[in-house]
Amino acid sequence: RKAQAPAGGRASLDFLQADAASHPFAAGDFDLLFSRFGVMFFDDPVAAFTNLRTALQPGGRLAFSCWQAMKQNDWVRIPLQAALQHLPPPEPLPPNAPGPFAFADPARVESILGAAGFSRVALAPLTLTLRISESPNLGEAVRELARIGPVARLLADQPQAVLDRVFPAMEIALQPYFVDQALDMPAAVWLVTAANP
């Protein structure tokens, strides 16, 4: 429903919530598939991209954005490091598990898309400044950031006593990025393109 609101009642838009790996798309129905930070969460990315490719016309294009490695994304790395000063580290995810950084390795992305039948796979790096929050104070911005990404999972269900130690540590770590009531942080993204032969 949220996605439908900006459509403004345009009749040419259809919204579908379905499993990308198994939905019976009409063959060759689309000339372009795109995603913003969604495809890294596929349970079986080869199956999902193989199925999505069936919906593309011959010569149709795929374009998506995904995060580069966490170490290149200060907006995630810095608050997480601050929180880990007061919490034990989480259990490590299995290699290549679905998640925000599952497509950080370009070779893995190329392998997945190649196995799904795509050609002309290309990854272009993009570094940018990500506006995390516009808040009247840093404390509010930190609490907003604490609701997204890996730090949100780490802080979920923590008692208030723990949060009372974690949030000040995050504020100290993020202070250099809070200017003019905005929290802006470095981010690194892959812009991925491919074609349906």
Coordinates of N, CA and C in Angstrom, one line a residue:
R1 N 0.8 -1.2 0.0 CA 0.0 0.0 0.0 C 0.9 1.3 0.0
K2 N 2.0 1.2 0.7 CA 2.9 2.4 0.7 C 3.4 2.7 -0.7
A3 N 3.7 1.7 -1.4 CA 4.3 1.9 -2.7 C 3.2 2.4 -3.7
Q4 N 1.9 2.1 -3.4 CA 0.9 2.5 -4.3 C 0.5 4.0 -4.1
A5 N 0.7 4.5 -2.9 CA 0.3 5.9 -2.7 C 1.0 6.9 -3.6
P6 N 2.4 6.8 -3.8 CA 3.0 7.8 -4.7 C 2.6 7.6 -6.2
A7 N 1.9 6.5 -6.5 CA 1.6 6.3 -7.9 C 0.5 7.3 -8.4
G8 N -0.2 7.9 -7.4 CA -1.2 8.9 -7.7 C -2.3 8.4 -8.6
G9 N -2.7 7.1 -8.5 CA -3.8 6.6 -9.3 C -3.5 6.4 -10.8
R10 N -2.2 6.4 -11.2 CA -1.9 6.2 -12.6 C -2.3 4.8 -13.0
A11 N -3.0 4.6 -14.0 CA -3.5 3.3 -14.4 C -2.5 2.4 -15.0
S12 N -1.3 3.0 -15.4 CA -0.3 2.2 -16.1 C 0.6 1.5 -15.1
L13 N 0.4 1.6 -13.8 CA 1.2 1.0 -12.8 C 0.5 -0.1 -12.1
D14 N 1.1 -1.3 -12.0 CA 0.6 -2.4 -11.3 C 1.6 -2.8 -10.2
F15 N 1.1 -3.2 -9.0 CA 1.9 -3.6 -7.9 C 1.7 -5.0 -7.6
L16 N 2.8 -5.8 -7.4 CA 2.7 -7.2 -7.1 C 3.6 -7.6 -6.0
Q17 N 3.2 -8.3 -5.0 CA 4.0 -8.8 -4.0 C 4.1 -10.3 -4.2
A18 N 5.3 -10.8 -4.5 CA 5.4 -12.2 -4.9 C 6.9 -12.6 -4.7
D19 N 7.1 -13.9 -4.7 CA 8.4 -14.5 -4.5 C 9.1 -14.4 -5.9
A20 N 10.2 -13.7 -5.9 CA 11.0 -13.5 -7.2 C 11.5 -14.8 -7.7
A21 N 11.7 -15.8 -6.9 CA 12.2 -17.1 -7.3 C 11.2 -18.0 -7.9
S22 N 9.9 -17.8 -7.6 CA 8.9 -18.8 -8.0 C 7.7 -18.2 -8.7
H23 N 7.5 -16.9 -8.7 CA 6.3 -16.3 -9.3 C 6.3 -16.6 -10.8
P24 N 5.2 -17.0 -11.3 CA 5.1 -17.3 -12.8 C 4.9 -16.0 -13.6
F25 N 6.0 -15.3 -13.8 CA 6.0 -14.1 -14.7 C 5.7 -14.5 -16.1
A26 N 5.0 -13.6 -16.8 CA 4.7 -13.8 -18.2 C 6.1 -13.6 -18.9
A27 N 6.4 -14.5 -19.8 CA 7.7 -14.5 -20.5 C 7.8 -13.2 -21.4
G28 N 8.9 -12.6 -21.2 CA 9.2 -11.4 -22.1 C 8.3 -10.2 -21.9
D29 N 7.8 -10.1 -20.7 CA 6.8 -9.0 -20.5 C 7.4 -7.6 -20.2
F30 N 8.7 -7.6 -19.9 CA 9.4 -6.4 -19.4 C 10.6 -6.1 -20.2
D31 N 11.0 -4.9 -20.4 CA 12.3 -4.5 -21.0 C 13.3 -4.1 -20.0
L32 N 12.9 -3.8 -18.8 CA 13.8 -3.4 -17.7 C 13.3 -3.9 -16.4
L33 N 14.3 -4.5 -15.6 CA 14.1 -4.8 -14.2 C 15.0 -4.0 -13.4
F34 N 14.6 -3.4 -12.3 CA 15.5 -2.7 -11.4 C 15.1 -2.9 -10.0
S35 N 16.1 -2.7 -9.1 CA 15.9 -2.8 -7.7 C 16.9 -1.9 -7.0
R36 N 16.4 -1.3 -5.9 CA 17.3 -0.5 -5.0 C 17.4 -1.2 -3.7
F37 N 18.6 -1.8 -3.5 CA 18.9 -2.5 -2.2 C 17.9 -3.5 -1.8
G38 N 17.5 -4.4 -2.7 CA 16.5 -5.4 -2.3 C 17.0 -6.8 -2.7
V39 N 17.8 -7.0 -3.8 CA 18.1 -8.3 -4.3 C 19.1 -9.1 -3.4
M40 N 19.8 -8.4 -2.5 CA 20.7 -9.1 -1.6 C 20.0 -9.9 -0.6
F41 N 18.7 -9.8 -0.5 CA 18.0 -10.6 0.5 C 17.3 -11.8 -0.1
F42 N 17.6 -12.1 -1.3 CA 17.1 -13.4 -1.9 C 17.7 -14.6 -1.2
D43 N 16.8 -15.5 -0.8 CA 17.3 -16.8 -0.2 C 18.1 -17.6 -1.2
D44 N 17.7 -17.7 -2.5 CA 18.4 -18.4 -3.5 C 18.5 -17.4 -4.7
P45 N 19.6 -16.6 -4.7 CA 19.7 -15.6 -5.7 C 19.8 -16.1 -7.1
V46 N 20.4 -17.3 -7.4 CA 20.5 -17.8 -8.7 C 19.0 -18.1 -9.2
A47 N 18.3 -18.8 -8.4 CA 16.9 -19.1 -8.7 C 16.1 -17.9 -9.0
A48 N 16.2 -16.9 -8.1 CA 15.4 -15.6 -8.2 C 15.8 -14.9 -9.5
F49 N 17.1 -14.7 -9.8 CA 17.5 -14.0 -11.0 C 17.1 -14.8 -12.3
T50 N 17.2 -16.1 -12.2 CA 16.8 -17.0 -13.3 C 15.3 -16.8 -13.7
N51 N 14.5 -16.8 -12.6 CA 13.1 -16.6 -12.8 C 12.8 -15.1 -13.3
L52 N 13.4 -14.2 -12.7 CA 13.2 -12.8 -13.1 C 13.6 -12.6 -14.6
R53 N 14.7 -13.3 -15.0 CA 15.2 -13.1 -16.4 C 14.1 -13.6 -17.4
T54 N 13.3 -14.6 -17.0 CA 12.3 -15.1 -17.9 C 11.2 -14.0 -18.2
A55 N 11.1 -13.0 -17.3 CA 10.2 -11.9 -17.5 C 10.7 -10.8 -18.5
L56 N 12.0 -10.9 -18.8 CA 12.6 -9.9 -19.6 C 12.5 -10.3 -21.1
Q57 N 12.3 -9.3 -21.9 CA 12.4 -9.5 -23.4 C 13.9 -9.8 -23.7
P58 N 14.1 -10.5 -24.9 CA 15.5 -10.6 -25.3 C 16.1 -9.2 -25.5
G59 N 17.3 -9.1 -24.9 CA 17.9 -7.8 -24.9 C 17.5 -6.9 -23.8
G60 N 16.6 -7.3 -23.0 CA 16.1 -6.5 -21.8 C 17.2 -6.4 -20.8
R61 N 17.1 -5.4 -20.0 CA 18.2 -5.0 -19.1 C 17.8 -5.2 -17.6
L62 N 18.8 -5.5 -16.8 CA 18.6 -5.6 -15.4 C 19.6 -4.5 -14.8
A63 N 19.1 -3.8 -13.8 CA 19.9 -2.8 -13.1 C 19.5 -2.8 -11.6
F64 N 20.5 -2.8 -10.8 CA 20.2 -2.8 -9.3 C 21.4 -2.1 -8.6
S65 N 21.1 -1.6 -7.4 CA 22.1 -1.1 -6.5 C 22.2 -2.1 -5.3
C66 N 23.4 -2.2 -4.8 CA 23.7 -3.0 -3.6 C 24.9 -2.4 -2.9
W67 N 25.0 -2.8 -1.6 CA 26.1 -2.2 -0.8 C 27.4 -2.9 -1.1
Q68 N 28.5 -2.1 -1.1 CA 29.8 -2.7 -1.1 C 30.1 -3.2 0.3
A69 N 31.3 -3.6 0.6 CA 31.6 -4.2 1.9 C 31.3 -3.3 3.1
M70 N 31.0 -3.9 4.2 CA 30.7 -3.0 5.4 C 31.9 -2.1 5.7
K71 N 33.1 -2.6 5.6 CA 34.2 -1.7 5.9 C 34.3 -0.5 5.1
Q72 N 33.6 -0.4 4.0 CA 33.5 0.8 3.1 C 32.3 1.6 3.3
N73 N 31.5 1.1 4.3 CA 30.2 1.8 4.6 C 30.2 2.3 6.0
D74 N 30.8 3.5 6.2 CA 30.9 4.0 7.6 C 29.6 4.2 8.3
W75 N 28.5 4.4 7.5 CA 27.2 4.6 8.1 C 26.7 3.4 8.9
V76 N 27.3 2.2 8.5 CA 27.0 1.0 9.3 C 28.2 0.6 10.2
R77 N 29.4 0.7 9.7 CA 30.5 0.3 10.5 C 30.8 1.1 11.8
I78 N 30.7 2.4 11.7 CA 31.0 3.2 12.9 C 30.0 3.0 14.0
P79 N 28.7 3.1 13.8 CA 27.8 2.9 14.9 C 27.8 1.5 15.4
L80 N 28.1 0.5 14.6 CA 28.2 -0.9 15.0 C 29.4 -1.0 15.9
Q81 N 30.6 -0.5 15.5 CA 31.7 -0.6 16.4 C 31.5 0.1 17.7
A82 N 30.8 1.2 17.7 CA 30.5 1.9 19.0 C 29.6 1.1 19.9
A83 N 28.6 0.4 19.3 CA 27.7 -0.4 20.1 C 28.4 -1.6 20.6
L84 N 29.4 -2.2 19.9 CA 30.1 -3.4 20.3 C 31.1 -3.1 21.4
Q85 N 31.3 -1.9 21.8 CA 32.1 -1.6 23.0 C 31.3 -2.0 24.3
H86 N 30.0 -2.2 24.1 CA 29.1 -2.5 25.3 C 28.3 -3.7 25.1
L87 N 28.5 -4.4 24.0 CA 27.7 -5.6 23.8 C 28.7 -6.7 23.2
P88 N 28.3 -8.0 23.4 CA 29.1 -9.0 22.8 C 28.8 -9.1 21.3
P89 N 29.7 -9.5 20.5 CA 29.5 -9.5 19.0 C 28.4 -10.5 18.7
P90 N 27.6 -10.3 17.7 CA 26.6 -11.2 17.3 C 27.2 -12.4 16.7
E91 N 26.4 -13.5 16.6 CA 26.9 -14.7 15.9 C 27.2 -14.3 14.4
P92 N 28.3 -14.8 13.9 CA 28.6 -14.4 12.5 C 27.6 -15.1 11.6
L93 N 27.2 -14.4 10.5 CA 26.3 -15.0 9.5 C 27.1 -16.0 8.7
P94 N 26.4 -17.1 8.2 CA 27.1 -18.0 7.3 C 27.6 -17.2 6.0
P95 N 28.7 -17.6 5.4 CA 29.1 -17.0 4.2 C 28.0 -16.9 3.1
N96 N 27.9 -15.8 2.5 CA 26.9 -15.6 1.5 C 25.4 -15.6 1.9
A97 N 25.2 -15.5 3.2 CA 23.8 -15.5 3.7 C 23.1 -14.3 3.2
P98 N 21.8 -14.3 3.0 CA 21.1 -13.1 2.6 C 21.3 -12.0 3.6
G99 N 21.4 -10.8 3.2 CA 21.6 -9.7 4.1 C 22.1 -8.5 3.3
P100 N 22.3 -7.4 4.0 CA 22.7 -6.1 3.3 C 24.0 -6.2 2.5
F101 N 24.9 -7.0 3.0 CA 26.2 -7.1 2.3 C 26.5 -8.4 1.6
A102 N 25.4 -9.1 1.3 CA 25.6 -10.4 0.6 C 26.1 -10.2 -0.8
F103 N 26.0 -9.1 -1.4 CA 26.5 -8.9 -2.8 C 27.7 -7.9 -2.8
A104 N 28.4 -7.8 -1.7 CA 29.6 -6.9 -1.6 C 30.7 -7.4 -2.5
D105 N 30.8 -8.7 -2.8 CA 31.9 -9.2 -3.6 C 31.5 -9.2 -5.1
P106 N 32.2 -8.4 -5.9 CA 31.8 -8.4 -7.3 C 31.9 -9.7 -8.0
A107 N 32.9 -10.5 -7.7 CA 33.0 -11.8 -8.3 C 31.8 -12.7 -8.0
R108 N 31.2 -12.6 -6.8 CA 30.0 -13.4 -6.5 C 28.8 -12.9 -7.3
V109 N 28.7 -11.6 -7.4 CA 27.6 -11.0 -8.2 C 27.7 -11.5 -9.6
E110 N 28.9 -11.4 -10.2 CA 29.1 -11.8 -11.6 C 28.7 -13.3 -11.8
S111 N 29.2 -14.1 -10.8 CA 28.9 -15.6 -10.8 C 27.4 -15.9 -10.7
I112 N 26.7 -15.2 -9.8 CA 25.2 -15.4 -9.7 C 24.5 -15.0 -11.0
L113 N 24.8 -13.8 -11.5 CA 24.1 -13.4 -12.7 C 24.4 -14.2 -13.9
G114 N 25.7 -14.7 -14.0 CA 26.1 -15.5 -15.1 C 25.3 -16.9 -15.0
A115 N 25.3 -17.4 -13.8 CA 24.6 -18.7 -13.6 C 23.1 -18.6 -13.9
A116 N 22.5 -17.4 -13.7 CA 21.1 -17.1 -14.0 C 20.9 -16.8 -15.5
G117 N 21.9 -16.8 -16.3 CA 21.8 -16.6 -17.7 C 21.9 -15.2 -18.2
F118 N 22.3 -14.3 -17.4 CA 22.5 -12.9 -17.8 C 23.9 -12.8 -18.5
S119 N 24.0 -11.8 -19.4 CA 25.2 -11.5 -20.1 C 25.6 -10.0 -19.8
R120 N 26.8 -9.6 -20.2 CA 27.2 -8.2 -20.1 C 27.1 -7.7 -18.7
V121 N 27.5 -8.5 -17.7 CA 27.4 -8.1 -16.3 C 28.5 -7.0 -16.1
A122 N 28.1 -5.9 -15.4 CA 29.0 -4.9 -15.1 C 28.7 -4.3 -13.7
L123 N 29.7 -4.0 -13.0 CA 29.6 -3.4 -11.7 C 30.4 -2.1 -11.7
A124 N 29.7 -1.0 -11.4 CA 30.4 0.3 -11.3 C 30.3 0.8 -9.8
P125 N 31.5 1.1 -9.2 CA 31.5 1.6 -7.9 C 31.0 3.0 -7.8
L126 N 30.3 3.3 -6.7 CA 29.8 4.6 -6.4 C 30.0 4.9 -4.9
T127 N 30.7 6.0 -4.6 CA 30.8 6.5 -3.3 C 30.0 7.7 -3.1
L128 N 29.3 7.8 -2.0 CA 28.4 8.9 -1.8 C 28.3 9.3 -0.4
T129 N 27.7 10.4 -0.1 CA 27.3 10.8 1.3 C 25.9 10.5 1.5
L130 N 25.6 9.7 2.5 CA 24.2 9.3 2.7 C 23.6 10.1 3.9
R131 N 22.5 10.7 3.6 CA 21.9 11.5 4.7 C 21.1 10.5 5.5
I132 N 21.5 10.3 6.7 CA 20.9 9.3 7.6 C 19.7 9.9 8.3
S133 N 19.9 11.2 8.7 CA 18.8 11.8 9.5 C 18.9 13.3 9.4
E134 N 17.8 13.9 9.5 CA 17.7 15.4 9.8 C 17.0 15.5 11.1
S135 N 17.7 15.9 12.1 CA 17.2 15.9 13.5 C 17.7 17.1 14.2
P136 N 16.9 17.6 15.2 CA 17.4 18.8 15.9 C 18.6 18.5 16.8
N137 N 18.8 17.3 17.1 CA 20.0 17.0 18.0 C 20.6 15.6 17.6
L138 N 21.8 15.4 18.0 CA 22.5 14.2 17.7 C 21.9 13.0 18.3
G139 N 21.4 13.1 19.6 CA 20.8 12.0 20.2 C 19.6 11.4 19.5
E140 N 18.8 12.3 18.9 CA 17.7 11.9 18.1 C 18.1 11.2 16.8
A141 N 19.2 11.8 16.2 CA 19.7 11.2 15.0 C 20.3 9.8 15.2
V142 N 20.9 9.6 16.4 CA 21.5 8.3 16.7 C 20.4 7.3 16.9
R143 N 19.3 7.7 17.6 CA 18.2 6.8 17.8 C 17.5 6.4 16.5
E144 N 17.5 7.3 15.6 CA 16.9 7.0 14.2 C 17.8 6.0 13.5
L145 N 19.1 6.2 13.5 CA 20.1 5.3 12.9 C 20.0 3.9 13.6
A146 N 19.8 3.9 14.9 CA 19.7 2.6 15.6 C 18.5 1.7 15.2
R147 N 17.7 2.2 14.4 CA 16.5 1.5 13.9 C 16.7 0.8 12.6
I148 N 17.9 1.0 12.0 CA 18.2 0.4 10.6 C 19.5 -0.4 10.6
G149 N 19.6 -1.3 9.7 CA 20.8 -2.0 9.5 C 21.2 -3.0 10.6
P150 N 22.5 -3.4 10.5 CA 23.0 -4.4 11.5 C 22.9 -3.9 12.9
V151 N 23.1 -2.6 13.2 CA 23.1 -2.2 14.5 C 21.7 -2.3 15.1
A152 N 20.6 -2.2 14.3 CA 19.3 -2.4 14.8 C 19.1 -3.9 15.3
R153 N 19.6 -4.8 14.5 CA 19.5 -6.2 15.0 C 20.2 -6.4 16.3
L154 N 21.4 -5.8 16.4 CA 22.2 -6.0 17.6 C 21.5 -5.4 18.8
L155 N 20.8 -4.3 18.6 CA 20.1 -3.6 19.7 C 18.7 -4.1 20.0
A156 N 18.2 -4.9 19.1 CA 16.8 -5.4 19.4 C 16.7 -6.2 20.7
D157 N 15.7 -5.9 21.5 CA 15.5 -6.6 22.7 C 16.5 -6.3 23.8
Q158 N 17.4 -5.3 23.6 CA 18.3 -5.0 24.7 C 17.6 -4.2 25.8
P159 N 18.0 -4.5 27.0 CA 17.3 -3.7 28.1 C 17.8 -2.2 28.1
Q160 N 17.0 -1.4 28.7 CA 17.2 0.0 28.7 C 18.6 0.4 29.3
A161 N 19.0 -0.4 30.3 CA 20.3 -0.2 30.9 C 21.4 -0.3 29.9
V162 N 21.3 -1.2 29.0 CA 22.3 -1.4 27.9 C 22.3 -0.3 26.9
L163 N 21.1 0.1 26.5 CA 20.9 1.2 25.6 C 21.4 2.5 26.2
D164 N 21.3 2.6 27.5 CA 21.8 3.9 28.1 C 23.3 4.0 28.1
R165 N 24.0 2.9 27.8 CA 25.4 2.9 27.6 C 25.8 3.0 26.1
V166 N 25.0 2.3 25.3 CA 25.3 2.2 23.9 C 25.1 3.5 23.2
F167 N 23.9 4.2 23.4 CA 23.6 5.4 22.7 C 24.6 6.5 22.9
P168 N 25.1 6.8 24.1 CA 26.2 7.8 24.3 C 27.4 7.4 23.5
A169 N 27.8 6.1 23.5 CA 29.0 5.7 22.7 C 28.8 6.0 21.3
M170 N 27.6 5.7 20.8 CA 27.3 6.0 19.4 C 27.3 7.5 19.1
E171 N 26.8 8.3 20.0 CA 26.8 9.8 19.8 C 28.3 10.3 19.7
I172 N 29.2 9.8 20.6 CA 30.6 10.2 20.5 C 31.2 9.8 19.1
A173 N 30.9 8.6 18.7 CA 31.5 8.1 17.4 C 30.9 8.9 16.2
L174 N 29.7 9.3 16.3 CA 29.0 9.9 15.2 C 29.1 11.5 15.2
Q175 N 29.5 12.0 16.3 CA 29.6 13.5 16.4 C 30.2 14.2 15.2
P176 N 31.4 13.7 14.6 CA 32.0 14.4 13.5 C 31.1 14.4 12.3
Y177 N 30.1 13.6 12.2 CA 29.2 13.5 11.0 C 27.9 14.3 11.1
F178 N 27.7 14.9 12.3 CA 26.5 15.6 12.6 C 26.8 17.1 12.4
V179 N 26.3 17.7 11.3 CA 26.5 19.1 11.0 C 25.2 19.7 10.6
D180 N 24.9 20.9 11.1 CA 23.7 21.6 10.7 C 22.4 20.8 10.8
Q181 N 22.3 20.1 12.0 CA 21.1 19.3 12.3 C 20.9 18.1 11.2
A182 N 22.0 17.6 10.7 CA 21.9 16.5 9.7 C 23.0 15.5 10.0
L183 N 22.7 14.3 9.9 CA 23.7 13.2 10.1 C 24.0 12.7 8.7
D184 N 25.2 13.0 8.1 CA 25.6 12.6 6.8 C 26.8 11.8 6.9
M185 N 26.8 10.6 6.3 CA 27.9 9.6 6.4 C 28.3 9.0 5.1
P186 N 29.6 8.6 5.0 CA 30.1 8.0 3.8 C 29.4 6.6 3.5
A187 N 29.1 6.4 2.3 CA 28.6 5.1 1.9 C 29.2 4.7 0.6
A188 N 29.2 3.3 0.3 CA 29.8 2.8 -0.9 C 28.9 1.8 -1.5
V189 N 28.6 1.9 -2.8 CA 27.5 1.1 -3.4 C 28.1 0.5 -4.7
W190 N 27.5 -0.6 -5.1 CA 27.7 -1.1 -6.5 C 26.5 -0.8 -7.3
L191 N 26.7 -0.3 -8.5 CA 25.6 -0.1 -9.5 C 25.8 -1.2 -10.5
V192 N 24.9 -2.2 -10.5 CA 25.1 -3.4 -11.3 C 24.1 -3.4 -12.5
T193 N 24.7 -3.7 -13.6 CA 23.8 -3.8 -14.8 C 24.1 -5.2 -15.5
A194 N 23.1 -5.7 -16.2 CA 23.3 -6.9 -17.0 C 22.2 -6.9 -18.1
A195 N 22.3 -7.9 -19.0 CA 21.4 -8.0 -20.1 C 20.9 -9.4 -20.2
N196 N 19.7 -9.5 -20.7 CA 19.1 -10.8 -21.1 C 19.5 -11.1 -22.6
P197 N 20.3 -12.1 -22.8 CA 20.8 -12.3 -24.2 C 19.6 -12.4 -25.2

